[in-house]
Amino acid sequence: MFKTVIRNLQRNKGITFINISGLAVGMAVCLLIGLYIEDELSFDRFHKKGDHLYVVTGGSLQTPYSLATALESVSGVAQTTRFWKGSTITITVGAEEHIVSRNVLLAEPSFFEVFSFPAVAGAPSATLNNPGAGVITQSMATLFFGSEDPIGKTLAFQRNGPGEKTQSITIGAVVKDAPPNSSIRFDLIAPLTSLGPVALQENNWGFDIFETYVKTTSPLPADRLSARVAEAMKQHIAPGPDLTFSALPLHALHLSGFTTDGFKGQVKFLYIFGTIALFVLLIAAVNYVNLLTAQAARRMREVGIRKVMGAGRVRLIRQFLGESALLSFAALVISLGLVKLTLPAFSLLFGKELSLWGAEYGFTLPALILIVLLLAVLASIYPAFALSRFRPTEALQSNGAKAAQSRTFGFRQGLVVLQFTVSTALIIGTVVIYYQLQYIQNKDLGFDSEQVVVVELGSKMPESVRESFRERIVSHHGVLNASIPNAVPDRFNMGYTRPVNEAAPQSGIDQESILFRPAIVDYDFIPTLQIPILAGRNFSRDFPADASHAYLLNKAAAEQLGWSADEAIGKTFKLGTEDTPEGKVIGVVDNFHIASLHKEIEPVVLQLHTLSPAGSIPFVLAAKLAPGTVRNTVDHIRGEFNRIAPPGTPFQYSFLDDRFEAMYRSEERMSRIATSFAGIAVFIACLGLLGLAASTAERRTKEIGIRKVLGASVSGIVALLSGEFVKLVLIAIVIASPVSWWAMNRWLQDFAYRIDIEWWMFAVAGLAAVAIALLTISWQAIRAAMANPVESLRAE
């Protein structure tokens, strides 16, 4: 039987090639996306007693310091831990300075009792009990000390954040690097007490900079633990829309939306790419079924002869399934080669480090391979049973073959419609994603971001030094204007929730509290970023009271307080603790985006005076540069920075427009991925269409010959053969359009600011699908139409 299978596959080389090619590409896409999905689902499952671990959130991962203290009394909570997360650190070891971008945490000793990060040397928990000690990872130890024992060595790091300072620590322990599938990343951990007493005040419920985790005595449903947490918090703060705390299992944190980074940490992408993978494999399977049923006439004679010679139906089914299994296995081998070749590019596109044979996947890859292979073999069941049921008398008659072709014709048409429905839907999705990306990249952000350089200054630079630095920067011919705020768009990191009756007693609205985004700015912030003022005025040196009693609101803040821009001017306003003096709203600026277009514009408050704890947020220089002077001007700023900065402080800068473009890298990747997958789906569908066009031309050989003898033109015959398939593609477009409209509307809901889906997007996708189909079948149609009619009439 094996020889028979091989002979049949060799005899139909064209169809065999098309089937193997389509299946191989479909399998490769499925395997690649399967590796991505498995990696996403594996996060944070390596901790011992991981089902006992939960993160407590309050609308975000950043929570108050006192939250962990309050949770200690919650029933079922065995232990709590909290930490502050930093980012870039400057590390000095001995006389050699290293400037690295690494993750730094300031944590409590319970950190290593709650989480499973194994120690390599020393005692991590005991180390964090020592204010002058710290814990580093193996990779950090190798980077700074090579093969030497790092225990007892010292290093210094400069922390950006509350209580910023350069801190020296003695290394007391080394732990293994956090696995790639850990939501908690770190290279260095120092004691939480390093933040100082101001940041670690109890009952300061408005200062959210800590992440809070709990270990329970036994696994609990998340909703039950959340209810207990909410009940316990009523004793400390009044619940509100911005003050609702809940518990989330640690293994669910990665896909909760709190730790999103490109395609990582968003469950929607698992559904999107998983669906695409199944669709691509479905199209490949449809090709197989369609091409086998299209060969019914040729295979019927074979079936008839075998049955006359005594072959039973079971044996014939085994033969057809054997062909499918061999073909599927060959496609699988090729697909694994394709995965191996494309995995580096795929990993780069998805921002992951995936491996085909990684030990961390366990049985995942074999399971994926088995599933893909089974799906391919299952696709052959219908053709196998359909071909084996033919009666010998019917199979050996020419009319019987034609009748069989007619019976399966409607089925094949349905499969073509299915293929192009999926392909057209992917094309429509690609068009919508492209235009949404164009929209968010070109939308007016409410400020001028072109050639605005942002330089990190820290929070400890005295105001007099900051102002002197700004003046020297502005004196350069390449600087049009400059400001030194502690927040610029994309850097409004501080959230301050205040009761409305305290913040704005004249508002008269029913809302209890509002989450404001405050920033300390200077007199030149508005002119530098060219933010329009809708009512009132900017801060001015001509009004001394502005330094301590004046506020600028954005339009969103004024509207949430129930005021129009003009009505807000002169209203009493205060953002701070009870001892903060009341001020006045002197101006309302137009809304400007402080985050990506995924988020609504939030209420922003600008002020000149220091607001604790906003005063501890690092300051930056924002300088508007003249065209054509960027390189020289940045060098000038670097020189002036080095004059005032402490020795060893790195000069870190970026451009504001680059920072906003970086927000949409995942959308750019999404556009490229959607285009790639749509292309793959169309390619596979076209392979099947090519095979069907060849089969149709072969089936209608005599008809074409007669039409040519009777005077039919080549163009007329091409139109005849092509029209049958174009009708199917048009039906597919009609079906795909409403499905695509619904799916893309769901995707666009993630954007607070988005395009409308227009009718012409469907027209563009439809025309593309029709054009691709015509190009695919035109070669076969022209070849058949130009054949010698004498030879065509001898075909039977």
PDB file of C-alpha atoms in Angstrom, residues 228-467:
ATOM      1  CA  ARG A 228     -12.251  40.747  52.234  1.00  0.00           C
ATOM      2  CA  VAL A 229      -9.767  43.396  51.132  1.00  0.00           C
ATOM      3  CA  ALA A 230     -12.546  45.860  50.258  1.00  0.00           C
ATOM      4  CA  GLU A 231     -14.204  45.286  53.642  1.00  0.00           C
ATOM      5  CA  ALA A 232     -10.929  45.827  55.490  1.00  0.00           C
ATOM      6  CA  MET A 233     -10.197  49.046  53.600  1.00  0.00           C
ATOM      7  CA  LYS A 234     -13.466  50.640  54.749  1.00  0.00           C
ATOM      8  CA  GLN A 235     -11.837  51.126  58.129  1.00  0.00           C
ATOM      9  CA  HIS A 236      -9.157  53.331  56.590  1.00  0.00           C
ATOM     10  CA  ILE A 237     -10.548  55.210  53.584  1.00  0.00           C
ATOM     11  CA  ALA A 238     -13.940  55.890  52.056  1.00  0.00           C
ATOM     12  CA  PRO A 239     -14.407  53.765  48.908  1.00  0.00           C
ATOM     13  CA  GLY A 240     -14.718  55.624  45.617  1.00  0.00           C
ATOM     14  CA  PRO A 241     -14.174  55.138  41.885  1.00  0.00           C
ATOM     15  CA  ASP A 242     -10.436  55.760  42.299  1.00  0.00           C
ATOM     16  CA  LEU A 243     -10.050  53.985  45.640  1.00  0.00           C
ATOM     17  CA  THR A 244     -11.312  50.460  45.023  1.00  0.00           C
ATOM     18  CA  PHE A 245      -8.816  47.756  45.956  1.00  0.00           C
ATOM     19  CA  SER A 246      -8.997  44.173  44.716  1.00  0.00           C
ATOM     20  CA  ALA A 247      -6.843  41.047  44.670  1.00  0.00           C
ATOM     21  CA  LEU A 248      -5.512  39.360  41.550  1.00  0.00           C
ATOM     22  CA  PRO A 249      -3.756  35.958  41.431  1.00  0.00           C
ATOM     23  CA  LEU A 250      -0.082  36.468  40.682  1.00  0.00           C
ATOM     24  CA  HIS A 251      -0.176  34.098  37.696  1.00  0.00           C
ATOM     25  CA  ALA A 252      -2.940  36.285  36.218  1.00  0.00           C
ATOM     26  CA  LEU A 253      -0.948  39.517  36.607  1.00  0.00           C
ATOM     27  CA  HIS A 254       0.869  39.286  33.286  1.00  0.00           C
ATOM     28  CA  LEU A 255      -2.344  39.158  31.252  1.00  0.00           C
ATOM     29  CA  SER A 256      -4.266  41.590  33.463  1.00  0.00           C
ATOM     30  CA  GLY A 257      -3.299  44.677  31.468  1.00  0.00           C
ATOM     31  CA  PHE A 258      -1.183  46.150  34.285  1.00  0.00           C
ATOM     32  CA  THR A 259       2.149  45.076  32.779  1.00  0.00           C
ATOM     33  CA  THR A 260       1.530  45.550  29.071  1.00  0.00           C
ATOM     34  CA  ASP A 261       4.534  45.941  26.804  1.00  0.00           C
ATOM     35  CA  GLY A 262       3.861  45.625  23.097  1.00  0.00           C
ATOM     36  CA  PHE A 263       2.314  42.198  22.502  1.00  0.00           C
ATOM     37  CA  LYS A 264       3.253  41.065  25.996  1.00  0.00           C
ATOM     38  CA  GLY A 265       0.697  41.123  28.774  1.00  0.00           C
ATOM     39  CA  GLN A 266      -2.472  41.630  26.725  1.00  0.00           C
ATOM     40  CA  VAL A 267      -4.923  38.753  26.596  1.00  0.00           C
ATOM     41  CA  LYS A 268      -6.651  40.220  23.548  1.00  0.00           C
ATOM     42  CA  PHE A 269      -3.603  39.400  21.437  1.00  0.00           C
ATOM     43  CA  LEU A 270      -3.823  35.749  22.460  1.00  0.00           C
ATOM     44  CA  TYR A 271      -7.331  35.637  21.012  1.00  0.00           C
ATOM     45  CA  ILE A 272      -6.408  37.689  17.940  1.00  0.00           C
ATOM     46  CA  PHE A 273      -3.323  35.717  16.960  1.00  0.00           C
ATOM     47  CA  GLY A 274      -4.811  32.387  18.043  1.00  0.00           C
ATOM     48  CA  THR A 275      -7.797  33.026  15.779  1.00  0.00           C
ATOM     49  CA  ILE A 276      -5.502  34.014  12.912  1.00  0.00           C
ATOM     50  CA  ALA A 277      -3.473  30.817  13.365  1.00  0.00           C
ATOM     51  CA  LEU A 278      -6.603  28.663  13.234  1.00  0.00           C
ATOM     52  CA  PHE A 279      -7.892  30.565  10.195  1.00  0.00           C
ATOM     53  CA  VAL A 280      -4.634  30.100   8.310  1.00  0.00           C
ATOM     54  CA  LEU A 281      -4.585  26.391   9.121  1.00  0.00           C
ATOM     55  CA  LEU A 282      -8.260  26.170   8.167  1.00  0.00           C
ATOM     56  CA  ILE A 283      -7.528  27.700   4.774  1.00  0.00           C
ATOM     57  CA  ALA A 284      -4.743  25.150   4.234  1.00  0.00           C
ATOM     58  CA  ALA A 285      -7.064  22.290   5.230  1.00  0.00           C
ATOM     59  CA  VAL A 286      -9.767  23.622   2.927  1.00  0.00           C
ATOM     60  CA  ASN A 287      -7.248  23.569   0.091  1.00  0.00           C
ATOM     61  CA  TYR A 288      -6.582  19.910   0.736  1.00  0.00           C
ATOM     62  CA  VAL A 289     -10.250  18.939   0.815  1.00  0.00           C
ATOM     63  CA  ASN A 290     -11.073  21.073  -2.207  1.00  0.00           C
ATOM     64  CA  LEU A 291      -8.295  19.771  -4.404  1.00  0.00           C
ATOM     65  CA  LEU A 292      -8.996  16.129  -3.560  1.00  0.00           C
ATOM     66  CA  THR A 293     -12.681  16.418  -4.321  1.00  0.00           C
ATOM     67  CA  ALA A 294     -11.839  18.270  -7.552  1.00  0.00           C
ATOM     68  CA  GLN A 295      -9.902  15.177  -8.662  1.00  0.00           C
ATOM     69  CA  ALA A 296     -12.943  12.942  -8.200  1.00  0.00           C
ATOM     70  CA  ALA A 297     -13.222  12.135 -11.913  1.00  0.00           C
ATOM     71  CA  ARG A 298      -9.611  10.948 -12.190  1.00  0.00           C
ATOM     72  CA  ARG A 299      -9.668   9.015  -8.924  1.00  0.00           C
ATOM     73  CA  MET A 300     -13.092   7.425  -9.628  1.00  0.00           C
ATOM     74  CA  ARG A 301     -11.696   5.245 -12.384  1.00  0.00           C
ATOM     75  CA  GLU A 302      -8.953   4.123 -10.028  1.00  0.00           C
ATOM     76  CA  VAL A 303     -11.567   3.367  -7.343  1.00  0.00           C
ATOM     77  CA  GLY A 304     -13.704   1.417  -9.826  1.00  0.00           C
ATOM     78  CA  ILE A 305     -10.820  -0.721 -11.051  1.00  0.00           C
ATOM     79  CA  ARG A 306      -9.619  -1.446  -7.493  1.00  0.00           C
ATOM     80  CA  LYS A 307     -13.122  -2.462  -6.415  1.00  0.00           C
ATOM     81  CA  VAL A 308     -13.479  -4.747  -9.461  1.00  0.00           C
ATOM     82  CA  MET A 309     -10.157  -6.312  -8.508  1.00  0.00           C
ATOM     83  CA  GLY A 310     -11.536  -7.045  -5.023  1.00  0.00           C
ATOM     84  CA  ALA A 311     -10.456  -4.080  -2.922  1.00  0.00           C
ATOM     85  CA  GLY A 312     -12.919  -3.331  -0.135  1.00  0.00           C
ATOM     86  CA  ARG A 313     -14.021   0.096   1.021  1.00  0.00           C
ATOM     87  CA  VAL A 314     -11.987  -0.142   4.239  1.00  0.00           C
ATOM     88  CA  ARG A 315      -8.811  -0.771   2.259  1.00  0.00           C
ATOM     89  CA  LEU A 316      -9.530   2.179  -0.003  1.00  0.00           C
ATOM     90  CA  ILE A 317     -10.156   4.431   3.010  1.00  0.00           C
ATOM     91  CA  ARG A 318      -6.851   3.283   4.485  1.00  0.00           C
ATOM     92  CA  GLN A 319      -5.114   4.123   1.218  1.00  0.00           C
ATOM     93  CA  PHE A 320      -6.567   7.634   1.034  1.00  0.00           C
ATOM     94  CA  LEU A 321      -5.851   8.273   4.718  1.00  0.00           C
ATOM     95  CA  GLY A 322      -2.329   6.936   4.173  1.00  0.00           C
ATOM     96  CA  GLU A 323      -1.807   9.435   1.373  1.00  0.00           C
ATOM     97  CA  SER A 324      -3.031  12.192   3.657  1.00  0.00           C
ATOM     98  CA  ALA A 325      -0.849  11.077   6.556  1.00  0.00           C
ATOM     99  CA  LEU A 326       2.259  10.920   4.370  1.00  0.00           C
ATOM    100  CA  LEU A 327       1.497  14.275   2.798  1.00  0.00           C
ATOM    101  CA  SER A 328       0.768  15.831   6.236  1.00  0.00           C
ATOM    102  CA  PHE A 329       3.987  14.434   7.688  1.00  0.00           C
ATOM    103  CA  ALA A 330       5.998  15.833   4.790  1.00  0.00           C
ATOM    104  CA  ALA A 331       4.306  19.213   5.304  1.00  0.00           C
ATOM    105  CA  LEU A 332       5.076  19.035   9.043  1.00  0.00           C
ATOM    106  CA  VAL A 333       8.786  18.423   8.412  1.00  0.00           C
ATOM    107  CA  ILE A 334       8.902  21.393   6.032  1.00  0.00           C
ATOM    108  CA  SER A 335       6.923  23.536   8.502  1.00  0.00           C
ATOM    109  CA  LEU A 336       9.445  22.818  11.280  1.00  0.00           C
ATOM    110  CA  GLY A 337      12.177  23.989   8.930  1.00  0.00           C
ATOM    111  CA  LEU A 338      10.184  27.149   8.184  1.00  0.00           C
ATOM    112  CA  VAL A 339       9.688  27.761  11.921  1.00  0.00           C
ATOM    113  CA  LYS A 340      13.412  27.338  12.536  1.00  0.00           C
ATOM    114  CA  LEU A 341      14.230  29.830   9.792  1.00  0.00           C
ATOM    115  CA  THR A 342      11.638  32.455  10.723  1.00  0.00           C
ATOM    116  CA  LEU A 343      11.714  32.171  14.531  1.00  0.00           C
ATOM    117  CA  PRO A 344      14.380  34.905  15.040  1.00  0.00           C
ATOM    118  CA  ALA A 345      12.386  37.400  12.970  1.00  0.00           C
ATOM    119  CA  PHE A 346       9.146  36.297  14.626  1.00  0.00           C
ATOM    120  CA  SER A 347      10.679  36.730  18.111  1.00  0.00           C
ATOM    121  CA  LEU A 348      11.953  40.191  17.188  1.00  0.00           C
ATOM    122  CA  LEU A 349       8.558  41.201  15.843  1.00  0.00           C
ATOM    123  CA  PHE A 350       6.803  40.039  19.012  1.00  0.00           C
ATOM    124  CA  GLY A 351       9.473  41.337  21.382  1.00  0.00           C
ATOM    125  CA  LYS A 352      10.190  37.904  22.860  1.00  0.00           C
ATOM    126  CA  GLU A 353      13.001  35.373  23.023  1.00  0.00           C
ATOM    127  CA  LEU A 354      11.285  32.225  21.805  1.00  0.00           C
ATOM    128  CA  SER A 355      13.042  28.947  21.073  1.00  0.00           C
ATOM    129  CA  LEU A 356      11.804  25.939  19.158  1.00  0.00           C
ATOM    130  CA  TRP A 357      13.204  23.254  21.439  1.00  0.00           C
ATOM    131  CA  GLY A 358      13.466  25.159  24.729  1.00  0.00           C
ATOM    132  CA  ALA A 359      13.293  22.967  27.826  1.00  0.00           C
ATOM    133  CA  GLU A 360      10.950  25.483  29.439  1.00  0.00           C
ATOM    134  CA  TYR A 361       8.196  24.467  27.006  1.00  0.00           C
ATOM    135  CA  GLY A 362       8.037  20.898  28.339  1.00  0.00           C
ATOM    136  CA  PHE A 363       5.457  18.969  26.340  1.00  0.00           C
ATOM    137  CA  THR A 364       4.017  22.091  24.716  1.00  0.00           C
ATOM    138  CA  LEU A 365       5.813  21.819  21.382  1.00  0.00           C
ATOM    139  CA  PRO A 366       5.148  18.069  20.949  1.00  0.00           C
ATOM    140  CA  ALA A 367       1.519  18.721  21.832  1.00  0.00           C
ATOM    141  CA  LEU A 368       1.327  21.534  19.262  1.00  0.00           C
ATOM    142  CA  ILE A 369       2.879  19.287  16.612  1.00  0.00           C
ATOM    143  CA  LEU A 370       0.424  16.491  17.393  1.00  0.00           C
ATOM    144  CA  ILE A 371      -2.571  18.827  17.261  1.00  0.00           C
ATOM    145  CA  VAL A 372      -1.489  20.343  13.948  1.00  0.00           C
ATOM    146  CA  LEU A 373      -0.845  16.906  12.445  1.00  0.00           C
ATOM    147  CA  LEU A 374      -4.208  15.563  13.631  1.00  0.00           C
ATOM    148  CA  LEU A 375      -6.044  18.560  12.190  1.00  0.00           C
ATOM    149  CA  ALA A 376      -4.360  17.985   8.845  1.00  0.00           C
ATOM    150  CA  VAL A 377      -5.251  14.277   8.833  1.00  0.00           C
ATOM    151  CA  LEU A 378      -8.832  15.001   9.922  1.00  0.00           C
ATOM    152  CA  ALA A 379      -9.179  17.233   6.879  1.00  0.00           C
ATOM    153  CA  SER A 380      -8.731  14.148   4.695  1.00  0.00           C
ATOM    154  CA  ILE A 381     -11.579  12.146   6.248  1.00  0.00           C
ATOM    155  CA  TYR A 382     -14.316  13.554   4.024  1.00  0.00           C
ATOM    156  CA  PRO A 383     -12.452  13.002   0.724  1.00  0.00           C
ATOM    157  CA  ALA A 384     -11.425   9.502   1.825  1.00  0.00           C
ATOM    158  CA  PHE A 385     -14.979   8.415   2.638  1.00  0.00           C
ATOM    159  CA  ALA A 386     -16.465  10.275  -0.335  1.00  0.00           C
ATOM    160  CA  LEU A 387     -14.128   8.688  -2.897  1.00  0.00           C
ATOM    161  CA  SER A 388     -14.315   5.182  -1.421  1.00  0.00           C
ATOM    162  CA  ARG A 389     -18.100   4.974  -1.550  1.00  0.00           C
ATOM    163  CA  PHE A 390     -18.386   5.126  -5.357  1.00  0.00           C
ATOM    164  CA  ARG A 391     -19.898   2.014  -6.974  1.00  0.00           C
ATOM    165  CA  PRO A 392     -17.725   0.284  -9.611  1.00  0.00           C
ATOM    166  CA  THR A 393     -20.294   0.687 -12.406  1.00  0.00           C
ATOM    167  CA  GLU A 394     -20.610   4.420 -11.711  1.00  0.00           C
ATOM    168  CA  ALA A 395     -16.883   4.865 -11.250  1.00  0.00           C
ATOM    169  CA  LEU A 396     -15.989   3.260 -14.603  1.00  0.00           C
ATOM    170  CA  GLN A 397     -18.526   5.245 -16.630  1.00  0.00           C
ATOM    171  CA  SER A 398     -17.637   8.670 -18.035  1.00  0.00           C
ATOM    172  CA  ASN A 399     -21.085   9.977 -17.152  1.00  0.00           C
ATOM    173  CA  GLY A 400     -20.661   8.650 -13.632  1.00  0.00           C
ATOM    174  CA  ALA A 401     -17.458  10.628 -13.218  1.00  0.00           C
ATOM    175  CA  LYS A 402     -19.169  13.767 -14.405  1.00  0.00           C
ATOM    176  CA  ALA A 403     -22.074  13.151 -12.022  1.00  0.00           C
ATOM    177  CA  ALA A 404     -19.619  12.783  -9.171  1.00  0.00           C
ATOM    178  CA  GLN A 405     -17.969  16.033 -10.171  1.00  0.00           C
ATOM    179  CA  SER A 406     -21.365  17.744 -10.182  1.00  0.00           C
ATOM    180  CA  ARG A 407     -22.243  16.374  -6.722  1.00  0.00           C
ATOM    181  CA  THR A 408     -19.080  17.787  -5.223  1.00  0.00           C
ATOM    182  CA  PHE A 409     -19.108  21.044  -7.204  1.00  0.00           C
ATOM    183  CA  GLY A 410     -21.345  22.892  -4.755  1.00  0.00           C
ATOM    184  CA  PHE A 411     -19.255  21.672  -1.828  1.00  0.00           C
ATOM    185  CA  ARG A 412     -16.058  22.919  -3.487  1.00  0.00           C
ATOM    186  CA  GLN A 413     -17.658  26.272  -4.213  1.00  0.00           C
ATOM    187  CA  GLY A 414     -18.549  26.605  -0.539  1.00  0.00           C
ATOM    188  CA  LEU A 415     -14.955  25.893   0.461  1.00  0.00           C
ATOM    189  CA  VAL A 416     -13.633  28.549  -1.949  1.00  0.00           C
ATOM    190  CA  VAL A 417     -16.061  31.053  -0.444  1.00  0.00           C
ATOM    191  CA  LEU A 418     -14.859  30.091   3.041  1.00  0.00           C
ATOM    192  CA  GLN A 419     -11.208  30.574   2.056  1.00  0.00           C
ATOM    193  CA  PHE A 420     -11.719  33.983   0.549  1.00  0.00           C
ATOM    194  CA  THR A 421     -14.044  35.075   3.335  1.00  0.00           C
ATOM    195  CA  VAL A 422     -11.199  34.595   5.795  1.00  0.00           C
ATOM    196  CA  SER A 423      -8.629  36.130   3.439  1.00  0.00           C
ATOM    197  CA  THR A 424     -10.798  39.157   2.705  1.00  0.00           C
ATOM    198  CA  ALA A 425     -11.515  39.649   6.406  1.00  0.00           C
ATOM    199  CA  LEU A 426      -7.778  39.720   7.101  1.00  0.00           C
ATOM    200  CA  ILE A 427      -7.240  42.217   4.273  1.00  0.00           C
ATOM    201  CA  ILE A 428      -9.974  44.491   5.683  1.00  0.00           C
ATOM    202  CA  GLY A 429      -8.432  44.224   9.142  1.00  0.00           C
ATOM    203  CA  THR A 430      -5.032  45.176   7.737  1.00  0.00           C
ATOM    204  CA  VAL A 431      -6.493  48.265   6.041  1.00  0.00           C
ATOM    205  CA  VAL A 432      -8.255  49.414   9.237  1.00  0.00           C
ATOM    206  CA  ILE A 433      -5.137  48.872  11.376  1.00  0.00           C
ATOM    207  CA  TYR A 434      -3.007  50.817   8.892  1.00  0.00           C
ATOM    208  CA  TYR A 435      -5.298  53.841   8.870  1.00  0.00           C
ATOM    209  CA  GLN A 436      -5.718  53.824  12.669  1.00  0.00           C
ATOM    210  CA  LEU A 437      -1.927  53.834  12.953  1.00  0.00           C
ATOM    211  CA  GLN A 438      -1.732  56.758  10.524  1.00  0.00           C
ATOM    212  CA  TYR A 439      -4.366  58.584  12.562  1.00  0.00           C
ATOM    213  CA  ILE A 440      -2.626  58.254  15.917  1.00  0.00           C
ATOM    214  CA  GLN A 441       0.744  59.177  14.426  1.00  0.00           C
ATOM    215  CA  ASN A 442      -0.628  62.341  12.814  1.00  0.00           C
ATOM    216  CA  LYS A 443      -3.207  63.472  15.383  1.00  0.00           C
ATOM    217  CA  ASP A 444      -2.708  66.881  16.951  1.00  0.00           C
ATOM    218  CA  LEU A 445      -1.441  66.176  20.479  1.00  0.00           C
ATOM    219  CA  GLY A 446      -2.306  69.628  21.782  1.00  0.00           C
ATOM    220  CA  PHE A 447       1.323  70.730  22.041  1.00  0.00           C
ATOM    221  CA  ASP A 448       4.369  71.104  19.806  1.00  0.00           C
ATOM    222  CA  SER A 449       6.618  68.042  20.136  1.00  0.00           C
ATOM    223  CA  GLU A 450       8.871  68.721  17.143  1.00  0.00           C
ATOM    224  CA  GLN A 451      12.561  69.070  18.074  1.00  0.00           C
ATOM    225  CA  VAL A 452      11.873  69.280  21.805  1.00  0.00           C
ATOM    226  CA  VAL A 453      14.757  67.623  23.665  1.00  0.00           C
ATOM    227  CA  VAL A 454      14.128  66.304  27.194  1.00  0.00           C
ATOM    228  CA  VAL A 455      17.129  66.017  29.551  1.00  0.00           C
ATOM    229  CA  GLU A 456      16.941  64.186  32.903  1.00  0.00           C
ATOM    230  CA  LEU A 457      17.951  66.443  35.825  1.00  0.00           C
ATOM    231  CA  GLY A 458      16.742  64.656  38.955  1.00  0.00           C
ATOM    232  CA  SER A 459      14.809  66.101  41.885  1.00  0.00           C
ATOM    233  CA  LYS A 460      17.608  67.343  44.143  1.00  0.00           C
ATOM    234  CA  MET A 461      18.912  70.179  41.985  1.00  0.00           C
ATOM    235  CA  PRO A 462      18.149  73.483  43.825  1.00  0.00           C
ATOM    236  CA  GLU A 463      15.727  75.834  42.127  1.00  0.00           C
ATOM    237  CA  SER A 464      18.374  78.557  41.795  1.00  0.00           C
ATOM    238  CA  VAL A 465      20.712  76.138  39.997  1.00  0.00           C
ATOM    239  CA  ARG A 466      17.891  74.958  37.736  1.00  0.00           C
ATOM    240  CA  GLU A 467      17.041  78.521  36.735  1.00  0.00           C
TER     241      GLU A 467
END
